[in-house]
PDB file of C-alpha atoms in Angstrom:
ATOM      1  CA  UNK A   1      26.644  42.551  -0.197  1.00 38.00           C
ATOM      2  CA  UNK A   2      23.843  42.709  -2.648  1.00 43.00           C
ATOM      3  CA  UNK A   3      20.963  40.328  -2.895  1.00 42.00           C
ATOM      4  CA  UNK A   4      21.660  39.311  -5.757  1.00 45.00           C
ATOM      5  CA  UNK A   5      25.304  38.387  -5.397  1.00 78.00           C
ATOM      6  CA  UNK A   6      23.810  35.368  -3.253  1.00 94.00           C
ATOM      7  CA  UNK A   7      22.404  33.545  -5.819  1.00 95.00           C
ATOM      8  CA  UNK A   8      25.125  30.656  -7.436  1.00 94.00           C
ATOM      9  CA  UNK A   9      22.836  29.376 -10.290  1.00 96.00           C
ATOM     10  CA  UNK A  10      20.296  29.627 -11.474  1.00 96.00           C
ATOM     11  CA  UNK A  11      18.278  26.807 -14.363  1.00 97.00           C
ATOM     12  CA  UNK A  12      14.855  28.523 -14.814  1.00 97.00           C
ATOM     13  CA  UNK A  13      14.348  28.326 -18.374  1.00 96.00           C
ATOM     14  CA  UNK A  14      13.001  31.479 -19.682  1.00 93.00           C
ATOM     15  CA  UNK A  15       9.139  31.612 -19.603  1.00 93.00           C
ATOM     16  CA  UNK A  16       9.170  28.773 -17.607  1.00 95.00           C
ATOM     17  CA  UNK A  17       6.129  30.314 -15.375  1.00 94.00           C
ATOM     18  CA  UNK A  18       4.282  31.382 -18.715  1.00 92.00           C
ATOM     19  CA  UNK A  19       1.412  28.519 -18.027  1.00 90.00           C
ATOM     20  CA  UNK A  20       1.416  27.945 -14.457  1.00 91.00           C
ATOM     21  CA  UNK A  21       1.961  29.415 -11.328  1.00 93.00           C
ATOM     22  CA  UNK A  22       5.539  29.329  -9.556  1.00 96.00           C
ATOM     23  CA  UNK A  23       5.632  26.475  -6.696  1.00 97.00           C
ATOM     24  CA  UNK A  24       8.699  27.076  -4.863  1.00 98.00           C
ATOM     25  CA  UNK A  25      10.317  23.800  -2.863  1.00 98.00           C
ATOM     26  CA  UNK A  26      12.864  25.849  -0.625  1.00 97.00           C
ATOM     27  CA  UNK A  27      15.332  23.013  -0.132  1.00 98.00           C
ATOM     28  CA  UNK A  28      18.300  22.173   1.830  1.00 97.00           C
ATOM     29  CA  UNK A  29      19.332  20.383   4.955  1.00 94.00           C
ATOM     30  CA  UNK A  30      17.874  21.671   8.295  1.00 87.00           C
ATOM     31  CA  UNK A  31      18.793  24.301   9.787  1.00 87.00           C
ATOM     32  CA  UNK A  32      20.123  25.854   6.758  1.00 92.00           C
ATOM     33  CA  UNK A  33      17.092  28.335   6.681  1.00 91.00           C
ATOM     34  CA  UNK A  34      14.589  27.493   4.512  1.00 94.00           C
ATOM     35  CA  UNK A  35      11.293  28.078   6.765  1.00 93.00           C
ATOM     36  CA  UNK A  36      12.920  31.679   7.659  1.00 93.00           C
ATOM     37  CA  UNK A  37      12.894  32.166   3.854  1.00 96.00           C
ATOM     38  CA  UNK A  38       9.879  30.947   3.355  1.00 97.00           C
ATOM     39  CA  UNK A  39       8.383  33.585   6.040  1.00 96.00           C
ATOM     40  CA  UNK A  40       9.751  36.475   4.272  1.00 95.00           C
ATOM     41  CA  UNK A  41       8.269  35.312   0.840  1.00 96.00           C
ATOM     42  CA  UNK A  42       4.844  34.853   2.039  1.00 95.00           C
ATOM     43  CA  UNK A  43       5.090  38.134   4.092  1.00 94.00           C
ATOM     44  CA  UNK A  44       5.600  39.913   1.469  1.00 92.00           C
ATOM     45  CA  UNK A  45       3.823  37.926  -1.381  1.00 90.00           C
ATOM     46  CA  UNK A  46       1.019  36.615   0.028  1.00 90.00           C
ATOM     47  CA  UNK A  47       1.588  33.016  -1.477  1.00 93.00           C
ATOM     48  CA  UNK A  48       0.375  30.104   0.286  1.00 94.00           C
ATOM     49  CA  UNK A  49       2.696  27.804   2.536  1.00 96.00           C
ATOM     50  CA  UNK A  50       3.320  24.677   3.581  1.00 97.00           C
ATOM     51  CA  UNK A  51       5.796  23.476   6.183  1.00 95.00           C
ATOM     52  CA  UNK A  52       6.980  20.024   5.313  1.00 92.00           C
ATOM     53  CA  UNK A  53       7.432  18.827   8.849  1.00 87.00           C
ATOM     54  CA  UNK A  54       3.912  19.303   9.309  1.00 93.00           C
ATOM     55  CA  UNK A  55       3.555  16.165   6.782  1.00 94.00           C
ATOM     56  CA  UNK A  56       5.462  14.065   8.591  1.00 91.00           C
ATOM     57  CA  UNK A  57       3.846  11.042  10.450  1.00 91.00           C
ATOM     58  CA  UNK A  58       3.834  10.997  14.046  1.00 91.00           C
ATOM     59  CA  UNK A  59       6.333   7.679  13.619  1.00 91.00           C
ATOM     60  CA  UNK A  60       8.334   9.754  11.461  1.00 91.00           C
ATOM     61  CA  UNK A  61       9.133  12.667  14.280  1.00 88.00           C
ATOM     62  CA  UNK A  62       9.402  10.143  17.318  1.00 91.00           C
ATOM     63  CA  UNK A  63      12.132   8.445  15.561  1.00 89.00           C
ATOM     64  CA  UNK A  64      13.903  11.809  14.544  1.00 82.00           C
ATOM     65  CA  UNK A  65      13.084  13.347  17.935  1.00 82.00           C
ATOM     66  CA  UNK A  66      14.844  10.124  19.634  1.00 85.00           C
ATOM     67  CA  UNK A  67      18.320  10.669  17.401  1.00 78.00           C
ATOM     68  CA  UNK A  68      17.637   7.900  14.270  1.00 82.00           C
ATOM     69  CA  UNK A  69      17.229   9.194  10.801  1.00 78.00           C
ATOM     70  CA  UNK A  70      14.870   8.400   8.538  1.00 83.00           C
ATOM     71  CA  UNK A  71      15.054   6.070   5.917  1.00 89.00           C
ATOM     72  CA  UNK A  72      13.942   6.168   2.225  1.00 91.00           C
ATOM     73  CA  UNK A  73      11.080   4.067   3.078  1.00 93.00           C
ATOM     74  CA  UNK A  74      10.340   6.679   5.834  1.00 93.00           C
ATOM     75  CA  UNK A  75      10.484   9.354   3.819  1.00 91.00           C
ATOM     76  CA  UNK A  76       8.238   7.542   0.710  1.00 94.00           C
ATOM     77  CA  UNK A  77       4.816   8.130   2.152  1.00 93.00           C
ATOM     78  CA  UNK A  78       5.944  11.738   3.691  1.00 94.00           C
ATOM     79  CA  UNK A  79       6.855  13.251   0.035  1.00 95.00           C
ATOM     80  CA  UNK A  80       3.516  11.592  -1.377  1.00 95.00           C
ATOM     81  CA  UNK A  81       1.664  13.629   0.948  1.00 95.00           C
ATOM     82  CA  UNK A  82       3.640  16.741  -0.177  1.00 96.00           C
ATOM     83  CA  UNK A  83       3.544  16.036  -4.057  1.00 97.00           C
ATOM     84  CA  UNK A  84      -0.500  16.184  -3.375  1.00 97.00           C
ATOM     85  CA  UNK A  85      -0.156  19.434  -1.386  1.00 97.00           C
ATOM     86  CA  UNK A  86       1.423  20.589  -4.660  1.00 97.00           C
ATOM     87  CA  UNK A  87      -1.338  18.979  -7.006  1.00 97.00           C
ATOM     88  CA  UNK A  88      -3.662  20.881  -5.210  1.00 97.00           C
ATOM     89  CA  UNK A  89      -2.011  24.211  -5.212  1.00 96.00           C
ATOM     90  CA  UNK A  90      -1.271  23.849  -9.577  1.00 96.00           C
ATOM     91  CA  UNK A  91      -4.935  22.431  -9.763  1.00 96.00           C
ATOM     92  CA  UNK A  92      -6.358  25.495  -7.777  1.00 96.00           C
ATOM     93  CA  UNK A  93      -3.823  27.703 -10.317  1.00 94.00           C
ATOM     94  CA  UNK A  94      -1.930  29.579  -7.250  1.00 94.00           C
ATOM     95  CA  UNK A  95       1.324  30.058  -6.382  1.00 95.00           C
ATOM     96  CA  UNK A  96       2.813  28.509  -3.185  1.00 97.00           C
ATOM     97  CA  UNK A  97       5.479  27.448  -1.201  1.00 97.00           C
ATOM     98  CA  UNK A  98       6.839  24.256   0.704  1.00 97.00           C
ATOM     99  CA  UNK A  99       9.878  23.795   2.889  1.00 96.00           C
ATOM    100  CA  UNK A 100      11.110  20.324   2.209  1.00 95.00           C
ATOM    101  CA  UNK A 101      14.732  19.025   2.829  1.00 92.00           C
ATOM    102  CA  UNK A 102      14.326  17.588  -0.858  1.00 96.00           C
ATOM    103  CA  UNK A 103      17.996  16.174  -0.060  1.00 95.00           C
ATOM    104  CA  UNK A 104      17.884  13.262  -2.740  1.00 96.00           C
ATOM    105  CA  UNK A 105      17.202  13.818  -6.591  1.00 98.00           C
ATOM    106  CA  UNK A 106      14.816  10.863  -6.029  1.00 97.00           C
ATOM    107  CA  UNK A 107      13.474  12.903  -3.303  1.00 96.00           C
ATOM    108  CA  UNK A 108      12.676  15.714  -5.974  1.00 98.00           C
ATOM    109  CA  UNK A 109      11.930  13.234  -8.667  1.00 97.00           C
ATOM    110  CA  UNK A 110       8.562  12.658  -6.800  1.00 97.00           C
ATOM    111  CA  UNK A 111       7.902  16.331  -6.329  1.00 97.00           C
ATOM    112  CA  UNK A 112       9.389  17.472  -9.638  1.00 97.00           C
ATOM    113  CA  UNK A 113       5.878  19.264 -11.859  1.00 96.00           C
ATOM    114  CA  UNK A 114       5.319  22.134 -14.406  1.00 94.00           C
ATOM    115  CA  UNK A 115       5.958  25.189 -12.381  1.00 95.00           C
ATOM    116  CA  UNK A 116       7.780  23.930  -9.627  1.00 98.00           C
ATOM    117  CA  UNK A 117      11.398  25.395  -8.911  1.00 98.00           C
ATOM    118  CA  UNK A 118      13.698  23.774  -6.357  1.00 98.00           C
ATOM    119  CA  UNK A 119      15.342  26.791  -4.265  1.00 98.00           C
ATOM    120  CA  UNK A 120      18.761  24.976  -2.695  1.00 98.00           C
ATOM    121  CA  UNK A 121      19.463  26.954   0.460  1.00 97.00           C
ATOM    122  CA  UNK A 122      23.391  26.106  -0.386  1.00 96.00           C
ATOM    123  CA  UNK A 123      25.776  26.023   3.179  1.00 93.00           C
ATOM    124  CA  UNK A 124      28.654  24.231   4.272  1.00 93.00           C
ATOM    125  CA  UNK A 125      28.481  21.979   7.426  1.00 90.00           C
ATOM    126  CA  UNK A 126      29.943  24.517   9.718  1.00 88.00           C
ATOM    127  CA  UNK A 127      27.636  27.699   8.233  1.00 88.00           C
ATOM    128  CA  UNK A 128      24.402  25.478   8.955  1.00 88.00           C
ATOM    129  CA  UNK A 129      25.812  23.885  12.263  1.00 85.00           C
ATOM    130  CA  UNK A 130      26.032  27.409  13.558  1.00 81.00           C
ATOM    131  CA  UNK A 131      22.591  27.862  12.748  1.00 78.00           C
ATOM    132  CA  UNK A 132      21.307  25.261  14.188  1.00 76.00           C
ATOM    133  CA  UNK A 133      23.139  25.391  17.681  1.00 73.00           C
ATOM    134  CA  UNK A 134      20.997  28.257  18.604  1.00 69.00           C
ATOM    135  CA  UNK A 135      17.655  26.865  17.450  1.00 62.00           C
ATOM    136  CA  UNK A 136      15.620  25.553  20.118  1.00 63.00           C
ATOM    137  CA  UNK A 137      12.472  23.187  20.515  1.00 56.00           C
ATOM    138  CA  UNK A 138      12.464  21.496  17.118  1.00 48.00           C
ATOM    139  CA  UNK A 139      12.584  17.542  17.221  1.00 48.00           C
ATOM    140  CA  UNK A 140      15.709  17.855  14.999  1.00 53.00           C
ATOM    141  CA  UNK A 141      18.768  17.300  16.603  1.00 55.00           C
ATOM    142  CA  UNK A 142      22.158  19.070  15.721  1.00 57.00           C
ATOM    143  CA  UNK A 143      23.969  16.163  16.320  1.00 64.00           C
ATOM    144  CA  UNK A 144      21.441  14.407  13.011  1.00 74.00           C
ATOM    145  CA  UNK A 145      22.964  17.164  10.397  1.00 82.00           C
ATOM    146  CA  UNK A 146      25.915  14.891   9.460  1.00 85.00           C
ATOM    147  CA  UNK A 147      23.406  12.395   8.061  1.00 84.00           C
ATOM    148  CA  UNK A 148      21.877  14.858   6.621  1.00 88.00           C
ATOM    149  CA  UNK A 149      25.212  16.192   4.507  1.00 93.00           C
ATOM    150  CA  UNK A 150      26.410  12.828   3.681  1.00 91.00           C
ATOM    151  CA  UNK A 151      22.992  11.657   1.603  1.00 92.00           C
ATOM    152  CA  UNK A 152      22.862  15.548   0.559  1.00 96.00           C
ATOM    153  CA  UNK A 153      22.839  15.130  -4.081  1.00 97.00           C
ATOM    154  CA  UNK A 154      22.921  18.783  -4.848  1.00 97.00           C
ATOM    155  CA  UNK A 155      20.417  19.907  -7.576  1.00 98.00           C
ATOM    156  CA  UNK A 156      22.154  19.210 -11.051  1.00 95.00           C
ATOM    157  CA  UNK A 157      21.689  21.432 -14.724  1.00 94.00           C
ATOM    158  CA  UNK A 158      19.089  19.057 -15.530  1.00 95.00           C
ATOM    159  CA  UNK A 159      16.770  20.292 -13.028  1.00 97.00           C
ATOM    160  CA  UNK A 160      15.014  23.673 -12.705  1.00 98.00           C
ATOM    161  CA  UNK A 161      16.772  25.379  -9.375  1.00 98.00           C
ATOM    162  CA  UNK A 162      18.396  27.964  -7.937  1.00 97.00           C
ATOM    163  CA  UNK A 163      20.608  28.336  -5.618  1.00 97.00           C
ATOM    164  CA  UNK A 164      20.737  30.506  -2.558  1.00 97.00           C
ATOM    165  CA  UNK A 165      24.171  30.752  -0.516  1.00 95.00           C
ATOM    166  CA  UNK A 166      23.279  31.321   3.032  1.00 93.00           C
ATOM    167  CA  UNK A 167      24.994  33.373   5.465  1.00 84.00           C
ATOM    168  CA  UNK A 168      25.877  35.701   3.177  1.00 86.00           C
ATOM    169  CA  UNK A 169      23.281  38.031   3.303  1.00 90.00           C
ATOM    170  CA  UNK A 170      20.087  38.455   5.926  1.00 90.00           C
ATOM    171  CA  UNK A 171      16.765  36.079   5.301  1.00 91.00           C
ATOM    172  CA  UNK A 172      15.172  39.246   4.295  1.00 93.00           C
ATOM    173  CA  UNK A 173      17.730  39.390   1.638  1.00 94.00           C
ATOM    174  CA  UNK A 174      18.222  35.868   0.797  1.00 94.00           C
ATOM    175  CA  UNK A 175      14.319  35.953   0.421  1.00 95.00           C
ATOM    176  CA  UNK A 176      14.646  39.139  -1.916  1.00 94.00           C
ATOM    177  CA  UNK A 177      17.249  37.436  -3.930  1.00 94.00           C
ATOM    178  CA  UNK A 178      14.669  34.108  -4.360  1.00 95.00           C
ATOM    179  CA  UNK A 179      11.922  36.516  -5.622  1.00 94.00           C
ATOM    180  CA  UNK A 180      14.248  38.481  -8.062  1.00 93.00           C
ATOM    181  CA  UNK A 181      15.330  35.169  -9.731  1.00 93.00           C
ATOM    182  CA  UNK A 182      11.654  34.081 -10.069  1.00 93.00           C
ATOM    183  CA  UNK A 183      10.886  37.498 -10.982  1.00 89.00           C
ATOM    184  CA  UNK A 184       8.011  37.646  -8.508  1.00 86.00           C
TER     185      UNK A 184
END
């Protein structure tokens, strides 16, 4: 299948990019890819990168580590931390790229700027699951994806996404198919 058969929508308005550099939120639930993708991109584009679980508080991973999801009040301070990542990268005028679950509109809301495009790395339960039973030595536990699906909002029309349907292509691919829709 062809890269860019992956790609279900797409809301970039055209010259979106024209007066800022492209700051890509790869997005989804874990497990469903996104720091794979995010690899590929920077391998072969140079563009900075952030991991959002690196933001995280220590309170934040001992709680996920132990089986308990986070909260919205967990997750307020977290997302602060990674809209000011993102200030910094527009303020130094490069492009760049985050992983962040992003699985709330309100979630986006606070990371939502000029220039920043939401890639949704779109599975089912069961296409992700598989995924994630063969990932070891990450403080996320398989067992936590459920939560993760149920408070899952989907990016809408009225925000600036696309979206990338995993497991139908490699992350080489899936990552070609994110820089042809950004035209990278």
């Amino acid at each position: 299948m062809n890269a860019p058969s992956i790609i279900t929508a797409n809301t970039i308005p055209a010259n979106y990019f024209a007066a800022t550099k492209p700051i890509i939120v790869l997005m989804g639930v874990c497990g469903c890819g996104k720091s794979t993708v995010a690899k590929h991109l920077t391998d072969h584009y140079g563009i900075k990168y952030a991991e959002a679980d690196d933001f995280h508080p220590q309170a934040n991973i001992d709680k996920m580590a132990s089986g308990h999801p986070l909260t919205d009040e967990d997750r307020w301070p977290w997302l602060d931390s990674l809209a000011a990542w993102i200030d910094e990268r527009i303020a130094a005028g490069e492009p760049a790229i985050v992983t962040c679950s992003a699985l709330k509109k309100a979630y986006r809301d606070k990371l939502r700027r000029p220039g920043v495009v939401f890639v949704y790395m779109q599975g089912t339960y069961d296409e992700v699951m598989e995924r994630l039973s063969h990932r070891e030595g990450h403080f996320m536990k398989p067992d936590m994806l459920r939560s993760q699906f149920d408070i899952l909002e989907e990016p809408g029309d009225d925000e600036v996404h696309v979206n990338v349907h995993i497991g139908q292509a490699a992350p080489d691919m899936e990552a070609a198919a994110v820089a042809g829709a950004l035209k990278l």
